[in-house]
Short mmCIF file of C-alpha atoms and ligand atoms in Angstrom, two decimals:
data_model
loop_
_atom_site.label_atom_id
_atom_site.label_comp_id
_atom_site.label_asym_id
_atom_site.label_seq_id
_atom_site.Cartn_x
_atom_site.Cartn_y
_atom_site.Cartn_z
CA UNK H 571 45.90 28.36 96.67
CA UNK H 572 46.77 26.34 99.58
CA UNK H 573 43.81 25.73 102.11
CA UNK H 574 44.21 27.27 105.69
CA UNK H 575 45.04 24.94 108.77
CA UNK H 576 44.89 26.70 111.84
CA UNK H 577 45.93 24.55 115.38
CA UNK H 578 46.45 25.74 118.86
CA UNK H 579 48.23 24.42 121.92
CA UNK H 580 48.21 25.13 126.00
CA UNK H 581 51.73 26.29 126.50
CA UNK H 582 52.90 23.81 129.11
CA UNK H 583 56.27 23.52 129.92
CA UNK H 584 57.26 19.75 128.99
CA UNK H 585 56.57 18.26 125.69
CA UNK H 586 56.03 14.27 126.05
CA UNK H 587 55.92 11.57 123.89
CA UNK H 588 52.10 11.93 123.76
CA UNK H 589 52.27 15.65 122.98
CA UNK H 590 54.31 14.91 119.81
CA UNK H 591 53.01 12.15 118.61
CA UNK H 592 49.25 12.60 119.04
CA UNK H 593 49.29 16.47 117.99
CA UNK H 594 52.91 18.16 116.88
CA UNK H 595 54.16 15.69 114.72
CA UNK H 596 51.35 16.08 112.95
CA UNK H 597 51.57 19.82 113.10
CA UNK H 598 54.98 19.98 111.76
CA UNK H 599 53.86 17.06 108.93
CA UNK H 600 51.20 19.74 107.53
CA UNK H 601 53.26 23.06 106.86
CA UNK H 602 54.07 21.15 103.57
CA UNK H 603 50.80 21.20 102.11
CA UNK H 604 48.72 24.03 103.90
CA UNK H 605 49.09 27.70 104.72
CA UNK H 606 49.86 26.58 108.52
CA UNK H 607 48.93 29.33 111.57
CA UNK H 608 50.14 27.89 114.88
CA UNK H 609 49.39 29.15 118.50
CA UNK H 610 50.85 29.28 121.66
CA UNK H 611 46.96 29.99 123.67
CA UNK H 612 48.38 31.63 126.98
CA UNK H 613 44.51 33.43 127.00
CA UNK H 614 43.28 29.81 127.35
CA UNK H 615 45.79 28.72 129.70
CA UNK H 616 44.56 31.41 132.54
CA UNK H 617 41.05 29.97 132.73
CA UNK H 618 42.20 27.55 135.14
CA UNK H 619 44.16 28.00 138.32
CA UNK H 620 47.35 28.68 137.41
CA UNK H 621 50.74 30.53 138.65
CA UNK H 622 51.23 34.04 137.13
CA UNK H 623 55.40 33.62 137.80
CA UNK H 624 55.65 30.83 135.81
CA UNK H 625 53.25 31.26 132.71
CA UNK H 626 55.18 33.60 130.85
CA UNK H 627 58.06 31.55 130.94
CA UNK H 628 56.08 28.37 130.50
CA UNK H 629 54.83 29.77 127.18
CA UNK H 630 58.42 30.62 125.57
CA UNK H 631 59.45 26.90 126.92
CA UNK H 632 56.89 25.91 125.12
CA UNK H 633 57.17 27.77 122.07
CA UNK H 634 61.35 26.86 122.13
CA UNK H 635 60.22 22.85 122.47
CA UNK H 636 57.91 23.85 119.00
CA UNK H 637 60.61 24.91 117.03
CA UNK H 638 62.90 22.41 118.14
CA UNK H 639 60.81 19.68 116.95
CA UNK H 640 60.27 21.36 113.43
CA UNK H 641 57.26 23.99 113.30
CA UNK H 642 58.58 27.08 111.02
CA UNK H 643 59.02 30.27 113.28
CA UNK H 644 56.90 31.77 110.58
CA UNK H 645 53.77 29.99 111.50
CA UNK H 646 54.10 30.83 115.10
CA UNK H 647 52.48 32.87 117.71
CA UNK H 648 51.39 33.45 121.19
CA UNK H 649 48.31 34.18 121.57
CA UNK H 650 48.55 37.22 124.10
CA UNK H 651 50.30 38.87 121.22
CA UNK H 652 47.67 38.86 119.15
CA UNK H 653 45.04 40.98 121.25
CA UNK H 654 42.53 40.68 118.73
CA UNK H 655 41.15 37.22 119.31
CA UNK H 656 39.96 38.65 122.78
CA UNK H 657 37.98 40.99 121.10
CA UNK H 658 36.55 39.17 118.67
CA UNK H 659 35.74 36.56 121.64
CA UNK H 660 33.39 39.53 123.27
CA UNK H 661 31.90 40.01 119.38
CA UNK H 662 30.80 36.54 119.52
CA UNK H 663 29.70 35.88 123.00
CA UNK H 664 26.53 37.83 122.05
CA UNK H 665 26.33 35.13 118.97
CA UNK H 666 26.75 31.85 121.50
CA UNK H 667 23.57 30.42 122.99
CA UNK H 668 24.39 30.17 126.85
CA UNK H 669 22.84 27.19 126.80
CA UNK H 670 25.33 25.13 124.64
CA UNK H 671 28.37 26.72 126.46
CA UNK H 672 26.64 25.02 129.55
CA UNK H 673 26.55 21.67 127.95
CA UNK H 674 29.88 21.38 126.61
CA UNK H 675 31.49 18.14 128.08
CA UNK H 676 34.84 19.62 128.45
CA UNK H 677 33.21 22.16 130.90
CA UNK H 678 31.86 19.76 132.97
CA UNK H 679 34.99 17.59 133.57
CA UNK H 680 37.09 21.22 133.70
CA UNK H 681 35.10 22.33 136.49
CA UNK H 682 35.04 19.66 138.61
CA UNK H 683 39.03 19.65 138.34
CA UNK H 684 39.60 23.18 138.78
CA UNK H 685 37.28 23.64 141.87
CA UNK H 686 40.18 24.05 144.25
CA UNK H 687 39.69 24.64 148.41
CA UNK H 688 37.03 27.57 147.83
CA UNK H 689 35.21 25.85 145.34
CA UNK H 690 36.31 28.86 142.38
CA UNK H 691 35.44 28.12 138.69
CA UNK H 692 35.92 31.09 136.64
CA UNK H 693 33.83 32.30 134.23
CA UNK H 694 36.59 32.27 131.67
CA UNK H 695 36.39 28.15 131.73
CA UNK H 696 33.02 28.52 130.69
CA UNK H 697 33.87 30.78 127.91
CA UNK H 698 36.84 29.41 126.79
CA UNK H 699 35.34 27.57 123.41
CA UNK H 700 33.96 30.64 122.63
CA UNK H 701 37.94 32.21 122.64
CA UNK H 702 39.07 29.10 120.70
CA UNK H 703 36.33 29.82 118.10
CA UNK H 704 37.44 33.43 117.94
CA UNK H 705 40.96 31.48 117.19
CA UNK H 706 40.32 29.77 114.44
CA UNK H 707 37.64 32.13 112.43
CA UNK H 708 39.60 34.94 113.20
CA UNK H 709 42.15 33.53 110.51
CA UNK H 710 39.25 31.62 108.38
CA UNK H 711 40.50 28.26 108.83
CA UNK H 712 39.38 25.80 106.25
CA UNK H 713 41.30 22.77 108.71
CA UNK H 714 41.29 22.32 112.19
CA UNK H 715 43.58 19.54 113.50
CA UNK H 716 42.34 18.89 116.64
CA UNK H 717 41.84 15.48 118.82
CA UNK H 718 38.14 14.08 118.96
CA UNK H 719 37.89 15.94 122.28
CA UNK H 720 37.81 18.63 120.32
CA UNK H 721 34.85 17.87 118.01
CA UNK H 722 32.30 19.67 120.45
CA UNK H 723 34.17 22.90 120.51
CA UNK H 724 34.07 23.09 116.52
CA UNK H 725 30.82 22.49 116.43
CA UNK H 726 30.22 25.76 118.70
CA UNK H 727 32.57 27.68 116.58
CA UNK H 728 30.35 26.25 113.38
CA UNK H 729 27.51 27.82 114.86
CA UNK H 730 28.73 30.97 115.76
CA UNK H 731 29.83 31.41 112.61
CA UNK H 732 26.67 30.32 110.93
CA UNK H 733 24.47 32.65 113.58
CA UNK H 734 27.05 35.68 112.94
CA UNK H 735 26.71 35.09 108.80
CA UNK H 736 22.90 35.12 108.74
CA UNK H 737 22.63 38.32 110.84
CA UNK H 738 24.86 40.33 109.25
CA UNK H 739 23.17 38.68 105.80
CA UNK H 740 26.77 38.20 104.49
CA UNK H 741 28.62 34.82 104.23
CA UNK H 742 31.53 36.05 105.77
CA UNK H 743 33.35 33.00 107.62
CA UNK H 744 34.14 29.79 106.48
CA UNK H 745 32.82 27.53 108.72
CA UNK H 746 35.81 25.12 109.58
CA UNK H 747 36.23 21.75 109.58
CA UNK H 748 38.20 19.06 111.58
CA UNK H 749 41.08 17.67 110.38
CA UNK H 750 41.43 14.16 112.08
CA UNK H 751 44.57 12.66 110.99
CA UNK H 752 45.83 9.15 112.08
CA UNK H 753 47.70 10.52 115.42
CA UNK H 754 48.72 7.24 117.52
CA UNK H 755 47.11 7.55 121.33
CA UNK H 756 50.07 7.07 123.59
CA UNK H 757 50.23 5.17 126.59
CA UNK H 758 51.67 5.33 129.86
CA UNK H 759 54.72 2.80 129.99
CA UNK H 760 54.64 2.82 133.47
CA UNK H 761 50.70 1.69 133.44
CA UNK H 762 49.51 1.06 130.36
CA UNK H 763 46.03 1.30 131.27
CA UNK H 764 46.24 4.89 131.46
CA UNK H 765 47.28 7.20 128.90
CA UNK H 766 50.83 9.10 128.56
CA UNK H 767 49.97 12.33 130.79
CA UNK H 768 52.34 15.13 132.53
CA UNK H 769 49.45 15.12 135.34
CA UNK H 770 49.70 11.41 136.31
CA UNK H 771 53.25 12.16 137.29
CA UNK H 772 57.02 11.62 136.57
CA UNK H 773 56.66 7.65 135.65
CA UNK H 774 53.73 8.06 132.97
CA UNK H 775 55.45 10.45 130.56
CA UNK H 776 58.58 10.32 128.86
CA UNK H 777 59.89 13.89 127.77
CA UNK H 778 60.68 14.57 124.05
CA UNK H 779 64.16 16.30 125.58
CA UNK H 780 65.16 13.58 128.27
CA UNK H 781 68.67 12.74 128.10
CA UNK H 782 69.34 9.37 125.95
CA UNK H 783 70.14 7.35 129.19
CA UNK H 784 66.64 8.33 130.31
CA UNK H 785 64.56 7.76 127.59
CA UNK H 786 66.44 3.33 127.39
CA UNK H 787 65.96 3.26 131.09
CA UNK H 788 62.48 4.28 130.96
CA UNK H 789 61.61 2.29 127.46
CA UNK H 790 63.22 -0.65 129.74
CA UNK H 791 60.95 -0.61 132.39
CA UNK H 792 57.75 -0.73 130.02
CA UNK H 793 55.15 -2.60 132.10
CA UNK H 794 54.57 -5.05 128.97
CA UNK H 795 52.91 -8.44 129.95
CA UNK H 796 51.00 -8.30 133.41
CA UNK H 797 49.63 -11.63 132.86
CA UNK H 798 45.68 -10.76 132.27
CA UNK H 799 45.49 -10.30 128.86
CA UNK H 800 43.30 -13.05 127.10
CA UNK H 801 45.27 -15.96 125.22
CA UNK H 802 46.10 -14.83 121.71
CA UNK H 803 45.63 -10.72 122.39
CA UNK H 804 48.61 -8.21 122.52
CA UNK H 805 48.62 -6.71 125.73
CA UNK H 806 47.92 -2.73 125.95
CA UNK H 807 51.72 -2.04 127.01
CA UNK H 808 53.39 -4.49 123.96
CA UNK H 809 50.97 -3.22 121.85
CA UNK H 810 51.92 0.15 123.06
CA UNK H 811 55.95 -0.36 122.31
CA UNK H 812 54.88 -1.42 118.41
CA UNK H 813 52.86 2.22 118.41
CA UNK H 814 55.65 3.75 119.28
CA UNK H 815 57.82 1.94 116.92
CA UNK H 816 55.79 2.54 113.84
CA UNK H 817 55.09 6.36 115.17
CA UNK H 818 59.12 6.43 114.90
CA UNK H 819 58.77 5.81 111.21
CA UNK H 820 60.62 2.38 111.78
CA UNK H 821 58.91 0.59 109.68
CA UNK H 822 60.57 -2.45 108.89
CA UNK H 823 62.07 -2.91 112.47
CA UNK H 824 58.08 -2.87 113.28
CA UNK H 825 57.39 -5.72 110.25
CA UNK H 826 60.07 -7.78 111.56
CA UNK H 827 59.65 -7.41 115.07
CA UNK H 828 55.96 -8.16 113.95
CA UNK H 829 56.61 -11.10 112.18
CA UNK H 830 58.45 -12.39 115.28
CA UNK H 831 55.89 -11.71 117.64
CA UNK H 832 52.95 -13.65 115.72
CA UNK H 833 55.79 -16.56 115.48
CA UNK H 834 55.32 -16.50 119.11
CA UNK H 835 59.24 -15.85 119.75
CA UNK H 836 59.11 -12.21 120.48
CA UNK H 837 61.51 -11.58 123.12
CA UNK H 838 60.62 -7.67 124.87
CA UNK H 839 63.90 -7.32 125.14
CA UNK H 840 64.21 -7.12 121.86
CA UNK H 841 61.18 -4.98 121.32
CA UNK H 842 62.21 -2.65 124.43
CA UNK H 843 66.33 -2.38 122.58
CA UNK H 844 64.49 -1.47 119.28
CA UNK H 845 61.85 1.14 120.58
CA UNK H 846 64.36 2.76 123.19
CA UNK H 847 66.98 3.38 119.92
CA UNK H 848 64.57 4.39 117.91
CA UNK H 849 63.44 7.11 120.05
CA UNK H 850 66.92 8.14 120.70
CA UNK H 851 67.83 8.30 116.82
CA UNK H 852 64.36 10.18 116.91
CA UNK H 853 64.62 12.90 119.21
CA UNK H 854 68.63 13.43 119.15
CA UNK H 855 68.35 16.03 116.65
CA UNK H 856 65.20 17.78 118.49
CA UNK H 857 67.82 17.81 122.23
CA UNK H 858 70.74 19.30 119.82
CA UNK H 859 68.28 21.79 118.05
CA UNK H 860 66.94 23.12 121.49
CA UNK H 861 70.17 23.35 122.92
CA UNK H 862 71.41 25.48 120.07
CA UNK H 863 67.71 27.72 120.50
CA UNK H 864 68.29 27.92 124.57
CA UNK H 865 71.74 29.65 123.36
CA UNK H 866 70.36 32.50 121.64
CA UNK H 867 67.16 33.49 123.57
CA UNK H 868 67.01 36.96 122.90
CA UNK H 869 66.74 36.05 119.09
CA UNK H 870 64.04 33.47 119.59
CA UNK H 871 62.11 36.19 121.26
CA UNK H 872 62.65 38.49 118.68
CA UNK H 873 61.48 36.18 116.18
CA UNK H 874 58.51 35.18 117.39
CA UNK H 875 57.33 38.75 118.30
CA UNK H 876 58.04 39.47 114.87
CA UNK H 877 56.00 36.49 113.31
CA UNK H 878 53.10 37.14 115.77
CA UNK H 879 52.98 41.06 114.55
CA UNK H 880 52.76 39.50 111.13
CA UNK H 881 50.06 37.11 111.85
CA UNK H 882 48.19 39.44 113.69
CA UNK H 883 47.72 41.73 110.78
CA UNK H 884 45.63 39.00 109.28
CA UNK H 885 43.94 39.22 112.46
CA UNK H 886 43.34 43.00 112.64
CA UNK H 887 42.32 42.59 109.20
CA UNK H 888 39.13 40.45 110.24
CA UNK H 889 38.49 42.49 113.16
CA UNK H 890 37.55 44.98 111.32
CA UNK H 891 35.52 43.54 108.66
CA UNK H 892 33.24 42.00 111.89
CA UNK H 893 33.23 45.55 113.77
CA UNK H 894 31.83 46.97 110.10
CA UNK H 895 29.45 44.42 110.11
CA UNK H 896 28.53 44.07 113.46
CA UNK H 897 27.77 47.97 113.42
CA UNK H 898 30.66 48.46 116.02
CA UNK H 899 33.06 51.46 115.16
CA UNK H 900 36.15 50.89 113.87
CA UNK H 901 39.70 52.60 115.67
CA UNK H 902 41.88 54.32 112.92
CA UNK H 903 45.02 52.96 113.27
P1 AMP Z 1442 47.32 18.22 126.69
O1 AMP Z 1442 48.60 18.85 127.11
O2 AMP Z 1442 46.98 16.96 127.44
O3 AMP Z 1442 46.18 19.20 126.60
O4 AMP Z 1442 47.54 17.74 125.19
C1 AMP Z 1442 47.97 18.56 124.16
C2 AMP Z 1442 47.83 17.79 122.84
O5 AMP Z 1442 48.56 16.56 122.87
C3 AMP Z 1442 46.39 17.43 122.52
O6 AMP Z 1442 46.16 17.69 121.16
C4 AMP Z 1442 46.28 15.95 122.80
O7 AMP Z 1442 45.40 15.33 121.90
C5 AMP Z 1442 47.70 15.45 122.59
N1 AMP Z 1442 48.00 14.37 123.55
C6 AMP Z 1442 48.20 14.49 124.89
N2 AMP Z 1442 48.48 13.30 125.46
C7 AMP Z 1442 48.43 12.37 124.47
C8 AMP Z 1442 48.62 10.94 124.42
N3 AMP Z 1442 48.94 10.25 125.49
N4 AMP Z 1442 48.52 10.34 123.21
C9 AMP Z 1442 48.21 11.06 122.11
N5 AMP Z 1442 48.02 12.39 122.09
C10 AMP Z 1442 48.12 13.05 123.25
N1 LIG Z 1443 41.04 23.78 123.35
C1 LIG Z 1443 42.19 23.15 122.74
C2 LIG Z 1443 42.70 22.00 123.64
O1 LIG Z 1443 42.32 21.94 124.79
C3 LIG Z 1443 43.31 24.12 122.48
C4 LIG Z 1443 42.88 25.21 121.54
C5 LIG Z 1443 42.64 26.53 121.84
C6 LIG Z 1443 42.67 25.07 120.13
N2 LIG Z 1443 42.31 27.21 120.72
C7 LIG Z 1443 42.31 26.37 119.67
C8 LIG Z 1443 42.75 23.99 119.26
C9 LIG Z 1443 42.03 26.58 118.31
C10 LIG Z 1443 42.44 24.23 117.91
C11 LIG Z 1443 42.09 25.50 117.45
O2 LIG Z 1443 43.49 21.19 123.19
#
């Protein structure tokens, strides 16, 4: 039996280079060798301030950019479709020490960017690892696939799981683990100090679905040698181009290109030609593959809905094991 990955993403409406090569990529790599669940977390993105009109539409963007790049339909779901995890969130709220909820780094730098005009942080922000634990026991998930960001959060969800086990005296959920695969950390090109982010603005990501001319012109302007990087070190933005070169799969454009560069006659031109057409040969099938999705949106919907209803039998399923155990009373369906 194949073991059980389970991932989850903030729907957000752009998907950069960053976004696919530090997380989907890797997503769409593992639905050959694991019983992949993916979500869509709408319930997660709420807990900061956000814009009611847009999020619904934000999340199907999102989940149309997914499939475009290669996740199966069938692993798919959105997370506001699958009620459940809310529920089991409450369940284990009265399993999560307070404390550790308070210390959780994430929090900390969270609530100091959310605290708008009138100083709001919602409570939700503060919960929010407890609702990402309920997401990934709630399908007992061997694998979690996460960034090291992330390595906090499973820890929490470890405990729950451990502190919900030994009072019901049962060893009922898996306690995950992380999955860190090799995902590159992309940079900015337009200041490769930085890393690639939406929220740094326009010049510091490059979109998955820009337009060929775009994505060269962009690749062109890479910020590569500013001059202050010690005599015989790569500098963050060159260094930068080869990630992105190798993270295309180019592998012997990247050995050759290598070679040249430790010859000392690496010209960026060259390097910025290579990487731009690379990307283009990368993510030309992804622009004709969402164009083709954006053409038949009812049936996207309709898919999705359909694949979430599946998955969220599974999660039904575990609802009501914990509700037994937990001494709750169960709803006849
Ligand atoms: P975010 O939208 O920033 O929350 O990121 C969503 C996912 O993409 C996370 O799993 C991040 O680890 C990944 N990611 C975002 N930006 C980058 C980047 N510049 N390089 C590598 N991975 C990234
Ligand atoms: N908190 C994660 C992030 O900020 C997203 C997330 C929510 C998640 N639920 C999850 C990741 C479950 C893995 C498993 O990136």
């Amino acid at each position: 039996m194949k073991k059980r990955v389970l991932s989850a993403i903030q729907p957000t409406g752009d998907m950069h280079l960053g976004n696919y090569f530090g997380a989907v990529k890797n997503w769409v790599d593992l639905q050959k060798d694991y019983d992949c669940t993916y979500g869509v977390v709408d319930y997660h993105a709420i807990t900061m301030p956000y814009d009611p009109v847009k999020l619904r539409q934000t999340t199907w963007d999102f989940i149309t950019n997914l499939l475009a790049v290669g996740v199966e339909a069938n692993h798919l779901f959105i997370q506001s479709l699958v009620p459940e995890h809310t529920e089991l969130c409450w369940i284990f709220n009265c399993f999560t020490s307070y404390g550790q909820l308070t210390r959780m780094t994430q929090f900390k730098d969270k609530s100091k960017e959310s605290k708008g005009e009138d100083g709001f942080i919602s409570a939700g922000l503060l919960d929010y690892p407890v609702l990402q634990a309920a997401d990934i026991l709630i399908y007992r998930a061997d694998y979690v696939p996460v960034g090291k960001d992330q390595e906090q959060h499973l820890e929490l969800a470890r405990n729950i799981a451990l502190r919900f086990n030994n009072q019901v005296g049962k060893e009922y959920f898996v306690l995950p683990e992380t999955l860190f695969t090799e995902t590159p950390k992309i940079l900015s090109t337009a200041d490769p100090t930085r890393k690639m982010s939406k929220s740094a603005g326009e010049k510091h990501h490059i979109n998955v679905f820009a337009d060929p001319q775009v994505i060269r012109k962009q690749i062109k302007s890479a910020v590569t040698d500013t001059g202050d990087t010690p005599a015989g070190k790569m500098s963050p933005g060159v260094a930068n181009l080869f990630e992105l070169l190798k993270a295309c799969g180019e592998k012997e454009a990247y050995d050759a290109l290598m070679s040249t560069y430790r010859a000392g006659q690496l010209k960026y031109v060259d390097l910025k030609e290579t990487v731009g057409e690379a990307l283009v040969k990368l993510t030309t099938p992804f622009r004709e593959r969402k164009k083709e999705l954006q053409a038949s949106k009812k049936e996207v919907k309709e898919q999705i809905k359909a694949s979430s209803a599946e998955i969220r039998k599974r999660a039904q399923e575990t609802v009501k094991e914990v509700k037994e155990l937990a001494g709750l009373i169960n709803v006849k369906y």
